[in-house]
Amino acid sequence: KPETGEEDLTINDKKVKCKWTRSTKEQMGSKMVVKTWTSDAMPGNVVRAEGKSEGPMKGESLGEVLDFLVKEE
């Protein structure tokens, strides 16, 4: 079962309230851990995502929003 929590991330001096999910999967002798932060305040919802694989298929990945604009209505 995935772990979940809440965390504030700072993006270019803007604080964003996020929910995160961390899940672990084992496949073909490798263990993959993925953590994703999401926020309804962010277009597309995904604020940050990171993954790490251990075992025969080692690797790391990171994707994150560096800046965003808030449109005033």
Short mmCIF file of N, CA, C and O in Angstrom, two decimals:
data_model
loop_
_atom_site.label_atom_id
_atom_site.label_comp_id
_atom_site.label_asym_id
_atom_site.label_seq_id
_atom_site.Cartn_x
_atom_site.Cartn_y
_atom_site.Cartn_z
N LYS A 1 0.85 -1.18 0.00
CA LYS A 1 0.00 0.00 0.00
C LYS A 1 0.89 1.25 0.00
O LYS A 1 1.82 1.35 0.79
N PRO A 2 0.58 2.24 -0.85
CA PRO A 2 1.40 3.46 -0.91
C PRO A 2 1.32 4.27 0.38
O PRO A 2 0.30 4.30 1.05
N GLU A 3 2.43 4.94 0.70
CA GLU A 3 2.45 5.89 1.81
C GLU A 3 1.97 7.23 1.28
O GLU A 3 2.20 7.56 0.11
N THR A 4 1.32 8.03 2.13
CA THR A 4 0.85 9.35 1.72
C THR A 4 1.14 10.36 2.82
O THR A 4 1.33 10.00 3.98
N GLY A 5 1.16 11.63 2.45
CA GLY A 5 1.36 12.68 3.43
C GLY A 5 1.16 14.04 2.80
O GLY A 5 0.76 14.16 1.65
N GLU A 6 1.43 15.07 3.57
CA GLU A 6 1.33 16.45 3.09
C GLU A 6 2.65 17.15 3.38
O GLU A 6 3.31 16.87 4.37
N GLU A 7 3.02 18.06 2.48
CA GLU A 7 4.28 18.78 2.61
C GLU A 7 4.19 20.06 1.80
O GLU A 7 3.63 20.07 0.71
N ASP A 8 4.74 21.14 2.33
CA ASP A 8 4.83 22.38 1.58
C ASP A 8 6.14 22.40 0.82
O ASP A 8 7.20 22.16 1.40
N LEU A 9 6.08 22.67 -0.50
CA LEU A 9 7.27 22.84 -1.31
C LEU A 9 7.37 24.30 -1.70
O LEU A 9 6.36 24.97 -1.86
N THR A 10 8.58 24.80 -1.87
CA THR A 10 8.80 26.17 -2.31
C THR A 10 9.29 26.15 -3.75
O THR A 10 10.29 25.50 -4.06
N ILE A 11 8.56 26.87 -4.61
CA ILE A 11 8.92 26.96 -6.02
C ILE A 11 9.14 28.43 -6.34
O ILE A 11 8.19 29.22 -6.33
N ASN A 12 10.39 28.80 -6.58
CA ASN A 12 10.74 30.18 -6.92
C ASN A 12 10.13 31.17 -5.92
O ASN A 12 9.43 32.10 -6.29
N ASP A 13 10.35 30.92 -4.66
CA ASP A 13 9.88 31.76 -3.54
C ASP A 13 8.36 31.71 -3.32
O ASP A 13 7.83 32.53 -2.58
N LYS A 14 7.66 30.78 -3.95
CA LYS A 14 6.22 30.63 -3.73
C LYS A 14 5.98 29.31 -3.00
O LYS A 14 6.40 28.25 -3.47
N LYS A 15 5.30 29.36 -1.85
CA LYS A 15 5.01 28.16 -1.09
C LYS A 15 3.78 27.47 -1.69
O LYS A 15 2.76 28.11 -1.93
N VAL A 16 3.89 26.16 -1.95
CA VAL A 16 2.80 25.39 -2.54
C VAL A 16 2.48 24.23 -1.60
O VAL A 16 3.35 23.42 -1.28
N LYS A 17 1.24 24.16 -1.14
CA LYS A 17 0.79 23.07 -0.27
C LYS A 17 0.55 21.83 -1.15
O LYS A 17 -0.24 21.88 -2.09
N CYS A 18 1.24 20.74 -0.84
CA CYS A 18 1.20 19.55 -1.67
C CYS A 18 0.77 18.31 -0.88
O CYS A 18 0.96 18.24 0.33
N LYS A 19 0.23 17.36 -1.60
CA LYS A 19 0.01 16.01 -1.09
C LYS A 19 1.04 15.13 -1.80
O LYS A 19 1.32 15.33 -2.99
N TRP A 20 1.63 14.18 -1.07
CA TRP A 20 2.59 13.30 -1.72
C TRP A 20 2.19 11.84 -1.55
O TRP A 20 1.48 11.47 -0.62
N THR A 21 2.66 11.04 -2.49
CA THR A 21 2.45 9.59 -2.47
C THR A 21 3.78 8.92 -2.77
O THR A 21 4.48 9.32 -3.71
N ARG A 22 4.15 7.93 -1.96
CA ARG A 22 5.37 7.15 -2.20
C ARG A 22 4.96 5.69 -2.38
O ARG A 22 4.29 5.12 -1.52
N SER A 23 5.37 5.12 -3.48
CA SER A 23 5.06 3.71 -3.71
C SER A 23 6.33 2.96 -4.09
O SER A 23 7.27 3.52 -4.64
N THR A 24 6.34 1.68 -3.75
CA THR A 24 7.48 0.81 -4.01
C THR A 24 7.00 -0.38 -4.83
O THR A 24 5.94 -0.94 -4.56
N LYS A 25 7.78 -0.73 -5.84
CA LYS A 25 7.44 -1.87 -6.70
C LYS A 25 8.70 -2.66 -6.96
O LYS A 25 9.77 -2.10 -7.18
N GLU A 26 8.58 -3.98 -6.91
CA GLU A 26 9.70 -4.85 -7.24
C GLU A 26 9.36 -5.62 -8.50
O GLU A 26 8.26 -6.17 -8.63
N GLN A 27 10.31 -5.61 -9.44
CA GLN A 27 10.08 -6.29 -10.71
C GLN A 27 11.42 -6.73 -11.29
O GLN A 27 12.36 -5.95 -11.34
N MET A 28 11.50 -7.96 -11.70
CA MET A 28 12.68 -8.53 -12.35
C MET A 28 13.97 -8.27 -11.55
O MET A 28 14.99 -7.88 -12.10
N GLY A 29 13.89 -8.40 -10.23
CA GLY A 29 15.06 -8.26 -9.38
C GLY A 29 15.44 -6.83 -9.03
O GLY A 29 16.44 -6.60 -8.37
N SER A 30 14.67 -5.87 -9.49
CA SER A 30 14.94 -4.47 -9.18
C SER A 30 13.83 -3.91 -8.30
O SER A 30 12.67 -4.30 -8.42
N LYS A 31 14.21 -2.99 -7.43
CA LYS A 31 13.26 -2.32 -6.55
C LYS A 31 13.16 -0.87 -7.00
O LYS A 31 14.17 -0.18 -7.12
N MET A 32 11.93 -0.39 -7.27
CA MET A 32 11.70 0.97 -7.73
C MET A 32 10.87 1.71 -6.69
O MET A 32 9.82 1.22 -6.27
N VAL A 33 11.36 2.87 -6.24
CA VAL A 33 10.63 3.71 -5.31
C VAL A 33 10.30 5.02 -6.03
O VAL A 33 11.20 5.68 -6.57
N VAL A 34 9.02 5.39 -6.06
CA VAL A 34 8.58 6.61 -6.73
C VAL A 34 7.82 7.47 -5.73
O VAL A 34 6.94 6.98 -5.02
N LYS A 35 8.18 8.76 -5.67
CA LYS A 35 7.47 9.70 -4.81
C LYS A 35 6.99 10.85 -5.69
O LYS A 35 7.78 11.42 -6.46
N THR A 36 5.70 11.18 -5.58
CA THR A 36 5.10 12.23 -6.39
C THR A 36 4.38 13.22 -5.50
O THR A 36 3.62 12.82 -4.62
N TRP A 37 4.63 14.52 -5.73
CA TRP A 37 3.95 15.60 -5.01
C TRP A 37 2.95 16.24 -5.96
O TRP A 37 3.30 16.58 -7.10
N THR A 38 1.71 16.42 -5.52
CA THR A 38 0.68 17.05 -6.34
C THR A 38 0.01 18.17 -5.58
O THR A 38 0.00 18.19 -4.34
N SER A 39 -0.58 19.11 -6.35
CA SER A 39 -1.31 20.22 -5.75
C SER A 39 -2.39 20.68 -6.71
O SER A 39 -2.14 20.81 -7.92
N ASP A 40 -3.58 20.94 -6.19
CA ASP A 40 -4.67 21.48 -7.02
C ASP A 40 -4.35 22.89 -7.49
O ASP A 40 -4.93 23.36 -8.47
N ALA A 41 -3.42 23.58 -6.83
CA ALA A 41 -3.04 24.94 -7.21
C ALA A 41 -2.12 24.97 -8.44
O ALA A 41 -1.85 26.02 -8.99
N MET A 42 -1.63 23.80 -8.85
CA MET A 42 -0.66 23.73 -9.94
C MET A 42 -1.34 23.25 -11.22
O MET A 42 -2.03 22.23 -11.20
N PRO A 43 -1.15 23.97 -12.34
CA PRO A 43 -1.67 23.46 -13.61
C PRO A 43 -1.09 22.07 -13.90
O PRO A 43 0.11 21.88 -13.81
N GLY A 44 -1.95 21.10 -14.16
CA GLY A 44 -1.50 19.73 -14.39
C GLY A 44 -1.31 18.93 -13.11
O GLY A 44 -1.02 17.75 -13.16
N ASN A 45 -1.43 19.58 -11.97
CA ASN A 45 -1.39 18.98 -10.63
C ASN A 45 -0.02 18.49 -10.16
O ASN A 45 0.25 18.52 -8.98
N VAL A 46 0.86 18.02 -11.03
CA VAL A 46 2.14 17.46 -10.58
C VAL A 46 3.14 18.57 -10.32
O VAL A 46 3.41 19.40 -11.18
N VAL A 47 3.68 18.60 -9.10
CA VAL A 47 4.65 19.61 -8.70
C VAL A 47 6.07 19.05 -8.78
O VAL A 47 6.98 19.70 -9.25
N ARG A 48 6.23 17.81 -8.34
CA ARG A 48 7.54 17.16 -8.33
C ARG A 48 7.34 15.65 -8.39
O ARG A 48 6.38 15.13 -7.83
N ALA A 49 8.25 14.97 -9.05
CA ALA A 49 8.24 13.51 -9.08
C ALA A 49 9.68 13.03 -9.09
O ALA A 49 10.52 13.56 -9.82
N GLU A 50 9.97 12.05 -8.23
CA GLU A 50 11.31 11.48 -8.21
C GLU A 50 11.21 9.97 -8.10
O GLU A 50 10.29 9.44 -7.49
N GLY A 51 12.15 9.31 -8.73
CA GLY A 51 12.17 7.85 -8.70
C GLY A 51 13.59 7.34 -8.55
O GLY A 51 14.55 7.99 -8.98
N LYS A 52 13.72 6.20 -7.91
CA LYS A 52 15.03 5.58 -7.73
C LYS A 52 14.86 4.07 -7.89
O LYS A 52 13.95 3.47 -7.32
N SER A 53 15.75 3.49 -8.66
CA SER A 53 15.72 2.05 -8.91
C SER A 53 17.02 1.45 -8.40
O SER A 53 18.10 1.98 -8.64
N GLU A 54 16.90 0.33 -7.67
CA GLU A 54 18.06 -0.38 -7.15
C GLU A 54 18.02 -1.82 -7.63
O GLU A 54 16.95 -2.37 -7.84
N GLY A 55 19.16 -2.42 -7.79
CA GLY A 55 19.25 -3.78 -8.28
C GLY A 55 19.97 -3.79 -9.62
O GLY A 55 20.76 -2.89 -9.91
N PRO A 56 19.69 -4.78 -10.47
CA PRO A 56 20.36 -4.86 -11.77
C PRO A 56 20.12 -3.63 -12.65
O PRO A 56 20.94 -3.25 -13.45
N MET A 57 18.96 -3.00 -12.50
CA MET A 57 18.61 -1.82 -13.30
C MET A 57 18.65 -0.59 -12.39
O MET A 57 17.62 -0.13 -11.91
N LYS A 58 19.84 -0.05 -12.13
CA LYS A 58 19.98 1.11 -11.25
C LYS A 58 19.73 2.40 -12.02
O LYS A 58 20.10 2.52 -13.18
N GLY A 59 19.09 3.36 -11.35
CA GLY A 59 18.88 4.65 -11.97
C GLY A 59 18.09 5.57 -11.07
O GLY A 59 17.51 5.15 -10.07
N GLU A 60 18.13 6.86 -11.40
CA GLU A 60 17.38 7.87 -10.67
C GLU A 60 16.76 8.83 -11.67
O GLU A 60 17.34 9.08 -12.73
N SER A 61 15.59 9.36 -11.32
CA SER A 61 14.96 10.37 -12.17
C SER A 61 14.34 11.44 -11.29
O SER A 61 13.96 11.19 -10.14
N LEU A 62 14.25 12.65 -11.84
CA LEU A 62 13.67 13.78 -11.11
C LEU A 62 12.99 14.70 -12.11
O LEU A 62 13.57 15.03 -13.15
N GLY A 63 11.79 15.09 -11.80
CA GLY A 63 11.07 16.10 -12.57
C GLY A 63 10.40 17.04 -11.60
O GLY A 63 9.79 16.60 -10.63
N GLU A 64 10.58 18.35 -11.82
CA GLU A 64 9.97 19.30 -10.91
C GLU A 64 9.65 20.61 -11.62
O GLU A 64 10.32 20.98 -12.59
N VAL A 65 8.63 21.29 -11.13
CA VAL A 65 8.26 22.61 -11.63
C VAL A 65 9.26 23.61 -11.04
O VAL A 65 9.51 23.61 -9.84
N LEU A 66 9.82 24.47 -11.89
CA LEU A 66 10.78 25.47 -11.44
C LEU A 66 10.13 26.83 -11.21
O LEU A 66 10.62 27.63 -10.42
N ASP A 67 9.03 27.11 -11.92
CA ASP A 67 8.32 28.36 -11.75
C ASP A 67 6.93 28.24 -12.36
O ASP A 67 6.70 27.37 -13.20
N PHE A 68 6.03 29.09 -11.94
CA PHE A 68 4.68 29.11 -12.49
C PHE A 68 4.07 30.47 -12.23
O PHE A 68 4.51 31.22 -11.37
N LEU A 69 3.07 30.82 -13.02
CA LEU A 69 2.33 32.08 -12.87
C LEU A 69 0.94 31.80 -12.38
O LEU A 69 0.31 30.82 -12.79
N VAL A 70 0.43 32.66 -11.54
CA VAL A 70 -0.95 32.56 -11.07
C VAL A 70 -1.73 33.63 -11.81
O VAL A 70 -1.43 34.82 -11.71
N LYS A 71 -2.71 33.20 -12.62
CA LYS A 71 -3.52 34.15 -13.37
C LYS A 71 -4.59 34.77 -12.48
O LYS A 71 -5.25 34.07 -11.73
N GLU A 72 -4.70 36.06 -12.57
CA GLU A 72 -5.74 36.75 -11.82
C GLU A 72 -6.98 36.86 -12.70
O GLU A 72 -6.88 37.15 -13.88
N GLU A 73 -8.13 36.60 -12.11
CA GLU A 73 -9.37 36.66 -12.90
C GLU A 73 -10.04 37.99 -12.78
O GLU A 73 -9.91 38.72 -11.89
#
